[in-house]
XYZ file of N, CA and C in Angstrom:
327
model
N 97.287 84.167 116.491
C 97.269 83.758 115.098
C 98.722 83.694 114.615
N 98.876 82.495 114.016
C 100.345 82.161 113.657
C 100.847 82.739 112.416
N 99.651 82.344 110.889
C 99.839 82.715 109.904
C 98.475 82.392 109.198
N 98.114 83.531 107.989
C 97.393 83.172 107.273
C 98.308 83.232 105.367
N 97.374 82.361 104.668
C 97.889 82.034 103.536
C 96.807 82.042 102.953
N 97.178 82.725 101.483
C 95.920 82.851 100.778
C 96.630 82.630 98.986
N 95.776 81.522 98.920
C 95.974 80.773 97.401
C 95.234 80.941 96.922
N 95.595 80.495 95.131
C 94.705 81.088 94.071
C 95.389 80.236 92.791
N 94.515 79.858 91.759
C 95.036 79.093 90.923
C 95.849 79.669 90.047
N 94.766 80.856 89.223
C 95.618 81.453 88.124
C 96.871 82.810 88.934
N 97.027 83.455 87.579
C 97.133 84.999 87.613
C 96.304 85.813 87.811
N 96.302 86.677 88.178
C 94.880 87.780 88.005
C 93.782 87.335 88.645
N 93.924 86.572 89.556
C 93.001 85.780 90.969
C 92.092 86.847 91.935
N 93.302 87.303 91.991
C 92.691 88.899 93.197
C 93.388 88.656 94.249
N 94.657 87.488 94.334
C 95.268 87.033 95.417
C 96.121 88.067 96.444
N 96.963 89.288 95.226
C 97.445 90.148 95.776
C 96.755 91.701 96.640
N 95.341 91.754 95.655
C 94.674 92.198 96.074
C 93.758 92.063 97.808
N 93.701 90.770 97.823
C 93.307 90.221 99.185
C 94.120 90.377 99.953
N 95.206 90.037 99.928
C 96.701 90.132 100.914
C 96.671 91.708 100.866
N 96.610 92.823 100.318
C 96.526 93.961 101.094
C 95.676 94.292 101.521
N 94.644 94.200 101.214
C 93.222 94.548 102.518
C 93.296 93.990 103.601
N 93.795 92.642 103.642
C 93.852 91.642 105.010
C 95.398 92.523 105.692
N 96.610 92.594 105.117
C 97.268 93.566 105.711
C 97.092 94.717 106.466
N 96.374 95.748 106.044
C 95.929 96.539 106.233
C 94.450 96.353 107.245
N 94.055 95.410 107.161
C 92.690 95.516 108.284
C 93.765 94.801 109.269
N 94.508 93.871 109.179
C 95.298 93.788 110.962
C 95.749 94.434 111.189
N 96.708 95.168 110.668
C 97.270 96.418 111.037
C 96.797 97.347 111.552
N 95.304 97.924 111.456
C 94.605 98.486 111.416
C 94.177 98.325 112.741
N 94.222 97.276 113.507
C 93.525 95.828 114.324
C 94.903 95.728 115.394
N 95.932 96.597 115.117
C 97.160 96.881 115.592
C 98.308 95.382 115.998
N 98.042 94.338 115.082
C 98.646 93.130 114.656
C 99.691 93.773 114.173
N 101.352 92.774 114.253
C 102.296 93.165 113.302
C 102.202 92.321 112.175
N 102.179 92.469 111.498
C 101.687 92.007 109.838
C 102.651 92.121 108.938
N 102.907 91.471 107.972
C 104.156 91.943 106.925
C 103.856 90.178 105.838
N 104.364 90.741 104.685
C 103.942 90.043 103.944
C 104.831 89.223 102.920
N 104.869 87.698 102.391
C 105.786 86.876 102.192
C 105.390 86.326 101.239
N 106.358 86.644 99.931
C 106.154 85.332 98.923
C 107.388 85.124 98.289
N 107.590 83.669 98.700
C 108.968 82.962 98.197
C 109.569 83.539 96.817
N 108.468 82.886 96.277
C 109.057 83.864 94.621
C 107.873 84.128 93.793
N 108.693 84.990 92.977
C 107.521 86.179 91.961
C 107.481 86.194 90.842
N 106.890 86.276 90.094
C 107.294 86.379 88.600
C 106.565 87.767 88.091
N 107.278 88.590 87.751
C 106.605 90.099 87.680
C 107.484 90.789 86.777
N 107.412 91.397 86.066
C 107.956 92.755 85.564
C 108.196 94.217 86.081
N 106.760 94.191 87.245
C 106.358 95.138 88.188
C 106.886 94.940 89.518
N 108.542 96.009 89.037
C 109.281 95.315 90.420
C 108.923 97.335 91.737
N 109.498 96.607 92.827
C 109.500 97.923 93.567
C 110.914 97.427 94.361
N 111.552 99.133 94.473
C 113.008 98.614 94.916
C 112.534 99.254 96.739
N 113.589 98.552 97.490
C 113.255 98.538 98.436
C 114.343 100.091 98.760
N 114.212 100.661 100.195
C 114.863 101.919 100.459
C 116.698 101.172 100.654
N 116.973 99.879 100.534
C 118.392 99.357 100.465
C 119.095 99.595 99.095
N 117.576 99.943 97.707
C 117.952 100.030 96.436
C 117.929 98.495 95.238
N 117.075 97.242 96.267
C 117.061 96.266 95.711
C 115.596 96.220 95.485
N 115.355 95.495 94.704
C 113.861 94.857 93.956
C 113.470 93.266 94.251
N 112.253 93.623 94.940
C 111.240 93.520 95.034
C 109.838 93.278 94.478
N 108.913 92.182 94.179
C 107.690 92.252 93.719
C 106.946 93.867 94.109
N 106.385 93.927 93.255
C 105.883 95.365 93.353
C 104.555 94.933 94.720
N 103.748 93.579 94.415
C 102.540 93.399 95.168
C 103.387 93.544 96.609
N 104.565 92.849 96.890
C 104.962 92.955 98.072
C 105.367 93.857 98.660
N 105.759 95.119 98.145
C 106.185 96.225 98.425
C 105.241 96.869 98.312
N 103.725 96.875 97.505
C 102.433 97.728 98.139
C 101.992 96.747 99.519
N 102.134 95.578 99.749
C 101.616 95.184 100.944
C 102.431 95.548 101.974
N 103.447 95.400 101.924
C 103.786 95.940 103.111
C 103.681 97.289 103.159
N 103.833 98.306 102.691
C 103.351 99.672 103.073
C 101.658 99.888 103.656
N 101.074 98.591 102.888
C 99.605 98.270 103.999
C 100.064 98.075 105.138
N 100.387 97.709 105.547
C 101.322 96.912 106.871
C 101.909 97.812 107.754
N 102.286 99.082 107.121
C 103.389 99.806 107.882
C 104.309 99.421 108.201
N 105.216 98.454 107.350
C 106.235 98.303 107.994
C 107.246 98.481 106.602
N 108.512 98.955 106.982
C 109.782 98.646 105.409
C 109.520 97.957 104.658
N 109.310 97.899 103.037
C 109.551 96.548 102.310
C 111.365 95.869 102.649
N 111.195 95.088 102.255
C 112.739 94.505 102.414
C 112.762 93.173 101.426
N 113.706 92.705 101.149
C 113.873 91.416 100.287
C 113.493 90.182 100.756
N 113.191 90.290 102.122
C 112.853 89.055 103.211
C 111.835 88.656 102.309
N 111.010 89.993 102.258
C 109.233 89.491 102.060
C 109.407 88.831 100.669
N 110.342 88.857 99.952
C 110.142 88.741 98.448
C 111.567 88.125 97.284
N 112.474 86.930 98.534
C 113.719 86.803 97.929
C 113.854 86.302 96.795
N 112.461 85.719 95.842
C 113.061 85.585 94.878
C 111.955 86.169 93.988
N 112.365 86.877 93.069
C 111.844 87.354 91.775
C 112.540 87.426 90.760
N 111.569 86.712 89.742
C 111.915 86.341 88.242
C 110.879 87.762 87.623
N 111.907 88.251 86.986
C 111.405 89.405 85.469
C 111.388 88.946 84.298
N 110.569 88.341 83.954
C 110.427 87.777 82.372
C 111.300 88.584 81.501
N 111.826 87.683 79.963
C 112.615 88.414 79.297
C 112.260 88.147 77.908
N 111.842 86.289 77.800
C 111.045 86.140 76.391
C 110.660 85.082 77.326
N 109.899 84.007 75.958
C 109.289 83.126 76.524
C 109.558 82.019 77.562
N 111.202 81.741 77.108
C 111.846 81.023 77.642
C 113.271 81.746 78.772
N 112.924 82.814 79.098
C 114.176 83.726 79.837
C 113.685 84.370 80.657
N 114.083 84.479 82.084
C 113.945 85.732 82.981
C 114.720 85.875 83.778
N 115.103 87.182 84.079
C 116.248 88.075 85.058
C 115.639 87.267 86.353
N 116.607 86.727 86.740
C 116.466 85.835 88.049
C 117.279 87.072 89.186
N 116.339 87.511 90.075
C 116.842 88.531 91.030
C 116.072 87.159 92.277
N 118.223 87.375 93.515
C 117.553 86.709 94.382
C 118.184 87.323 95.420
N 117.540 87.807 96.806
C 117.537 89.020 98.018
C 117.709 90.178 97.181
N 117.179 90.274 95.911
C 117.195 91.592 95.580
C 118.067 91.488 94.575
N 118.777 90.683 94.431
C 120.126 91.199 93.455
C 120.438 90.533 92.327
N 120.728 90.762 90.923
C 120.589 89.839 89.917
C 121.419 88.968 89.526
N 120.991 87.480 89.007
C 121.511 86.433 88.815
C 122.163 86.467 87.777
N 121.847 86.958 86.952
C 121.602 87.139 85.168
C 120.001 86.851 84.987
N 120.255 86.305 83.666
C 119.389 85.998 82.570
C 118.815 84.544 81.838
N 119.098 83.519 83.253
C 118.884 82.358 82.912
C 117.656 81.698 81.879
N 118.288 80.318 81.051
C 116.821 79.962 79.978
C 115.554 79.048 81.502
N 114.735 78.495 81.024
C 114.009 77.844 81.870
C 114.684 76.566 82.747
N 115.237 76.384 81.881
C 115.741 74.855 81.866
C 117.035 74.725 82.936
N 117.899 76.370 82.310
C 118.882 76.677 83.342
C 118.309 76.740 84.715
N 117.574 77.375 85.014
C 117.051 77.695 86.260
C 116.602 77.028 87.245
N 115.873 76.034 86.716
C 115.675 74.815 87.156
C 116.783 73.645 87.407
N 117.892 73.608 86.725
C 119.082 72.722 86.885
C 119.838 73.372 87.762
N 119.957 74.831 87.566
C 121.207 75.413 88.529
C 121.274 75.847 89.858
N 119.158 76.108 89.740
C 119.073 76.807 90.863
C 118.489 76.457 91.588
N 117.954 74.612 91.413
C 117.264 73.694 92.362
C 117.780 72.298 92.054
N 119.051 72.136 92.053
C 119.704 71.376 91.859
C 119.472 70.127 93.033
């Protein structure tokens, strides 16, 4: 098995929820497993043992997993700030405080 991927439309899907049970039952199943999402949008960060942050879902999945969280699993996370602002953290480390508009011009140029 190469990879599995598991999508979901909204928020609050159960997407993260699924990705640790499925972690945890391969693991379990003695698969190496570890878990990946490009980018995050969370408030609910978890810092990794390097001292960088992390989606929190990715850092409970991989401890399903048994393996380190690390920034691999999770290089980009956005922390909301208002409607139009969020702390752009990328391998962990912060960008600032870009508007929407910035973020999109500067950082997918």
């Amino acid at each position: 098995m190469k990879g599995i991927i598991v999508w979901g439309t909204t928020s609050d899907a159960g997407k993260s929820f699924i990705v640790t049970g499925l972690c945890r039952a391969l693991s379990n199943r003695g698969y190496k497993v570890a878990p990946f999402k490009a980018q995050n949008m969370s408030n609910n960060s978890y810092v990794t043992l390097s001292g960088h942050e992390i989606g929190r879902s990715q850092g409970m999945q991989a401890e399903a997993c048994r393996v380190e969280p690390t920034v691999h699993m999770n290089p980009v996370l956005l922390k909301p700030r208002s409607d139009r602002r969020a702390e752009v953290l990328i391998q962990g480390k912060s960008m600032g405080n870009p508007s929407a508009k910035s973020y999109r011009r500067d950082f997918f140029p």
